[in-house]
Amino acid sequence: MVKVSFNSALSQKDVKKDAETLIPEEDKDVEAALPVHYQSRAWSWCMCLGLALMLSGVVVGGAYLYRYYVSEDPNVFVCGVDYREEDFMIQEEDEVMVDDLPNQFHLRQLEETIRVLTTEDVELISVPVPDFEEGDPADIVHDFQRRLTAYLDLSLNKCYVIPLNTSIVMPPKDLLALLVNIKAGTYLPQSYLVHEEMIVTERLERVDQLGYFIYNLCRGKETFKLQRRDRILGMQKREALNCHKIRHFENKFVVETLICEP
């Protein structure tokens, strides 16, 4: 009879080797993986910081370019005018005299940004939020070629179009000369406030026929046609209307345009 025997030491070694092969790789390499994990997290933070710096650079660069190319445009003016609040009404195509102003009225100041395009015969006006009550910020286009004026009331996000009133709006070349003198300090305006009242008469469905500048101002917005209140038959001064006012200047005096919806 042949007796078969096993070496206990060898068998224990084999069992130990088999047990080692059953240990998952990630358990054996935990310590080795930790530095890689921390390194990837640090890399993510560096990427976020780099993107933040890039975005801040874009913002600062954009502000600089805007200041350089827009604010330094010789046809763009940021200016203000002191005026007295008085009760003058403007009639269409009537001349308004600026002499002999009374002195008993409180002075206010109006600031706005004006861009004059003499080649296109257009004036672009931006009125910020005023410092008095019930006034609306607005963007205004005076198109002398189309003989139209458009008001975009920024509080309502509505556009209003009316024929250009040349008695209150200086032609682009004359307005540019006035603004150049104001900037140079040779003319310091101190004027008064005049009023004009408009009534919404109908809605305009198409603005693409009103010229490039008015179309660009009113595109995608509710647009209405205006008419002077004193020209509407049967309209009484004391009728209660929903009105909004815009104060602006494109002459030697300030105009308060009152836009009312019946």
mmCIF file of C-alpha atoms in Angstrom, residues 19-149:
data_model
loop_
_atom_site.group_PDB
_atom_site.id
_atom_site.type_symbol
_atom_site.label_atom_id
_atom_site.label_comp_id
_atom_site.label_asym_id
_atom_site.label_seq_id
_atom_site.Cartn_x
_atom_site.Cartn_y
_atom_site.Cartn_z
ATOM 1 C CA ALA A 19 -6.454 34.304 -0.146
ATOM 2 C CA GLU A 20 -4.258 37.133 -1.328
ATOM 3 C CA THR A 21 -5.550 36.732 -4.855
ATOM 4 C CA LEU A 22 -9.126 37.208 -3.584
ATOM 5 C CA ILE A 23 -8.364 40.643 -2.084
ATOM 6 C CA PRO A 24 -9.784 43.340 -4.403
ATOM 7 C CA GLU A 25 -7.263 45.543 -6.133
ATOM 8 C CA GLU A 26 -8.822 48.747 -4.815
ATOM 9 C CA ASP A 27 -8.363 47.599 -1.234
ATOM 10 C CA LYS A 28 -4.696 47.019 -1.857
ATOM 11 C CA ASP A 29 -4.222 50.390 -3.592
ATOM 12 C CA VAL A 30 -6.268 52.663 -1.300
ATOM 13 C CA GLU A 31 -3.246 54.482 -0.022
ATOM 14 C CA ALA A 32 -1.889 54.848 -3.537
ATOM 15 C CA ALA A 33 -5.233 56.213 -4.817
ATOM 16 C CA LEU A 34 -5.602 58.885 -2.157
ATOM 17 C CA PRO A 35 -2.945 61.258 -3.594
ATOM 18 C CA VAL A 36 -4.543 60.949 -7.054
ATOM 19 C CA HIS A 37 -7.967 61.840 -5.623
ATOM 20 C CA TYR A 38 -6.631 64.900 -3.834
ATOM 21 C CA GLN A 39 -4.706 65.911 -6.925
ATOM 22 C CA SER A 40 -7.846 65.802 -9.117
ATOM 23 C CA ARG A 41 -9.763 67.917 -6.594
ATOM 24 C CA ALA A 42 -7.000 70.491 -6.507
ATOM 25 C CA TRP A 43 -6.979 70.540 -10.313
ATOM 26 C CA SER A 44 -10.757 71.210 -10.335
ATOM 27 C CA TRP A 45 -10.325 74.147 -7.967
ATOM 28 C CA CYS A 46 -7.576 75.536 -10.161
ATOM 29 C CA MET A 47 -9.826 75.232 -13.212
ATOM 30 C CA CYS A 48 -12.676 77.062 -11.446
ATOM 31 C CA LEU A 49 -10.335 79.812 -10.292
ATOM 32 C CA GLY A 50 -8.918 80.159 -13.784
ATOM 33 C CA LEU A 51 -12.387 80.439 -15.325
ATOM 34 C CA ALA A 52 -13.380 83.054 -12.750
ATOM 35 C CA LEU A 53 -10.283 85.096 -13.567
ATOM 36 C CA MET A 54 -10.994 84.779 -17.285
ATOM 37 C CA LEU A 55 -14.592 85.946 -16.832
ATOM 38 C CA SER A 56 -13.509 88.899 -14.701
ATOM 39 C CA GLY A 57 -10.995 89.794 -17.399
ATOM 40 C CA VAL A 58 -13.727 89.695 -20.045
ATOM 41 C CA VAL A 59 -15.963 91.966 -17.938
ATOM 42 C CA VAL A 60 -13.192 94.472 -17.257
ATOM 43 C CA GLY A 61 -12.079 94.399 -20.872
ATOM 44 C CA GLY A 62 -15.646 94.898 -22.099
ATOM 45 C CA ALA A 63 -16.126 97.858 -19.789
ATOM 46 C CA TYR A 64 -12.877 99.372 -21.016
ATOM 47 C CA LEU A 65 -13.824 98.884 -24.671
ATOM 48 C CA TYR A 66 -17.259 100.369 -24.039
ATOM 49 C CA ARG A 67 -15.710 103.375 -22.352
ATOM 50 C CA TYR A 68 -13.147 103.798 -25.102
ATOM 51 C CA TYR A 69 -15.322 103.245 -28.161
ATOM 52 C CA VAL A 70 -18.665 104.565 -26.911
ATOM 53 C CA SER A 71 -17.974 107.140 -24.234
ATOM 54 C CA GLU A 72 -15.165 108.598 -26.313
ATOM 55 C CA ASP A 73 -17.335 108.815 -29.424
ATOM 56 C CA PRO A 74 -17.283 112.517 -30.386
ATOM 57 C CA ASN A 75 -20.970 112.304 -31.305
ATOM 58 C CA VAL A 76 -22.035 110.905 -27.907
ATOM 59 C CA PHE A 77 -22.674 113.331 -25.066
ATOM 60 C CA VAL A 78 -23.575 112.731 -21.442
ATOM 61 C CA CYS A 79 -24.779 116.060 -20.200
ATOM 62 C CA GLY A 80 -27.332 117.805 -18.047
ATOM 63 C CA VAL A 81 -29.378 120.966 -18.052
ATOM 64 C CA ASP A 82 -30.792 123.076 -15.222
ATOM 65 C CA TYR A 83 -34.375 124.158 -15.755
ATOM 66 C CA ARG A 84 -37.255 125.857 -14.001
ATOM 67 C CA GLU A 85 -40.621 124.202 -13.664
ATOM 68 C CA GLU A 86 -43.146 126.401 -15.404
ATOM 69 C CA ASP A 87 -46.450 125.990 -17.150
ATOM 70 C CA PHE A 88 -45.640 126.460 -20.818
ATOM 71 C CA MET A 89 -47.525 124.425 -23.398
ATOM 72 C CA ILE A 90 -45.909 123.619 -26.722
ATOM 73 C CA GLN A 91 -47.956 123.907 -29.873
ATOM 74 C CA GLU A 92 -46.915 121.919 -32.897
ATOM 75 C CA GLU A 93 -44.608 123.782 -35.274
ATOM 76 C CA ASP A 94 -44.790 126.953 -33.104
ATOM 77 C CA GLU A 95 -41.650 128.757 -32.096
ATOM 78 C CA VAL A 96 -40.778 128.710 -28.395
ATOM 79 C CA MET A 97 -38.964 131.715 -26.995
ATOM 80 C CA VAL A 98 -36.330 131.140 -24.311
ATOM 81 C CA ASP A 99 -35.719 134.756 -23.251
ATOM 82 C CA ASP A 100 -36.978 136.668 -20.204
ATOM 83 C CA LEU A 101 -37.374 133.700 -17.895
ATOM 84 C CA PRO A 102 -38.808 134.432 -14.445
ATOM 85 C CA ASN A 103 -36.571 133.655 -11.486
ATOM 86 C CA GLN A 104 -39.042 132.535 -8.838
ATOM 87 C CA PHE A 105 -39.141 128.866 -9.843
ATOM 88 C CA HIS A 106 -37.156 126.072 -8.219
ATOM 89 C CA LEU A 107 -34.290 124.754 -10.334
ATOM 90 C CA ARG A 108 -34.135 121.079 -11.271
ATOM 91 C CA GLN A 109 -31.537 119.188 -13.253
ATOM 92 C CA LEU A 110 -32.060 116.653 -16.005
ATOM 93 C CA GLU A 111 -29.307 114.385 -17.307
ATOM 94 C CA GLU A 112 -29.368 112.253 -20.420
ATOM 95 C CA THR A 113 -27.152 110.649 -23.031
ATOM 96 C CA ILE A 114 -27.435 111.971 -26.575
ATOM 97 C CA ARG A 115 -25.986 110.491 -29.739
ATOM 98 C CA VAL A 116 -26.191 112.603 -32.884
ATOM 99 C CA LEU A 117 -25.887 110.939 -36.292
ATOM 100 C CA THR A 118 -25.594 113.830 -38.731
ATOM 101 C CA THR A 119 -25.158 111.607 -41.799
ATOM 102 C CA GLU A 120 -28.358 109.670 -41.091
ATOM 103 C CA ASP A 121 -30.197 112.773 -39.769
ATOM 104 C CA VAL A 122 -31.047 110.945 -36.541
ATOM 105 C CA GLU A 123 -30.844 111.776 -32.849
ATOM 106 C CA LEU A 124 -30.762 108.999 -30.236
ATOM 107 C CA ILE A 125 -31.546 109.983 -26.646
ATOM 108 C CA SER A 126 -31.378 107.866 -23.503
ATOM 109 C CA VAL A 127 -33.098 109.226 -20.387
ATOM 110 C CA PRO A 128 -32.139 107.427 -17.137
ATOM 111 C CA VAL A 129 -34.420 106.984 -14.155
ATOM 112 C CA PRO A 130 -35.230 110.584 -13.151
ATOM 113 C CA ASP A 131 -34.778 111.990 -9.671
ATOM 114 C CA PHE A 132 -38.340 113.285 -9.508
ATOM 115 C CA GLU A 133 -41.546 111.346 -8.921
ATOM 116 C CA GLU A 134 -43.729 109.843 -11.632
ATOM 117 C CA GLY A 135 -41.177 110.181 -14.399
ATOM 118 C CA ASP A 136 -40.201 107.221 -16.568
ATOM 119 C CA PRO A 137 -36.813 106.347 -18.074
ATOM 120 C CA ALA A 138 -36.941 106.202 -21.846
ATOM 121 C CA ASP A 139 -35.078 105.794 -25.112
ATOM 122 C CA ILE A 140 -36.049 108.265 -27.826
ATOM 123 C CA VAL A 141 -35.413 108.368 -31.572
ATOM 124 C CA HIS A 142 -35.870 111.508 -33.664
ATOM 125 C CA ASP A 143 -35.639 110.508 -37.335
ATOM 126 C CA PHE A 144 -35.554 113.615 -39.525
ATOM 127 C CA GLN A 145 -35.541 111.640 -42.753
ATOM 128 C CA ARG A 146 -38.719 109.765 -41.806
ATOM 129 C CA ARG A 147 -40.076 112.838 -39.967
ATOM 130 C CA LEU A 148 -40.988 110.608 -37.023
ATOM 131 C CA THR A 149 -40.310 110.475 -33.284
#
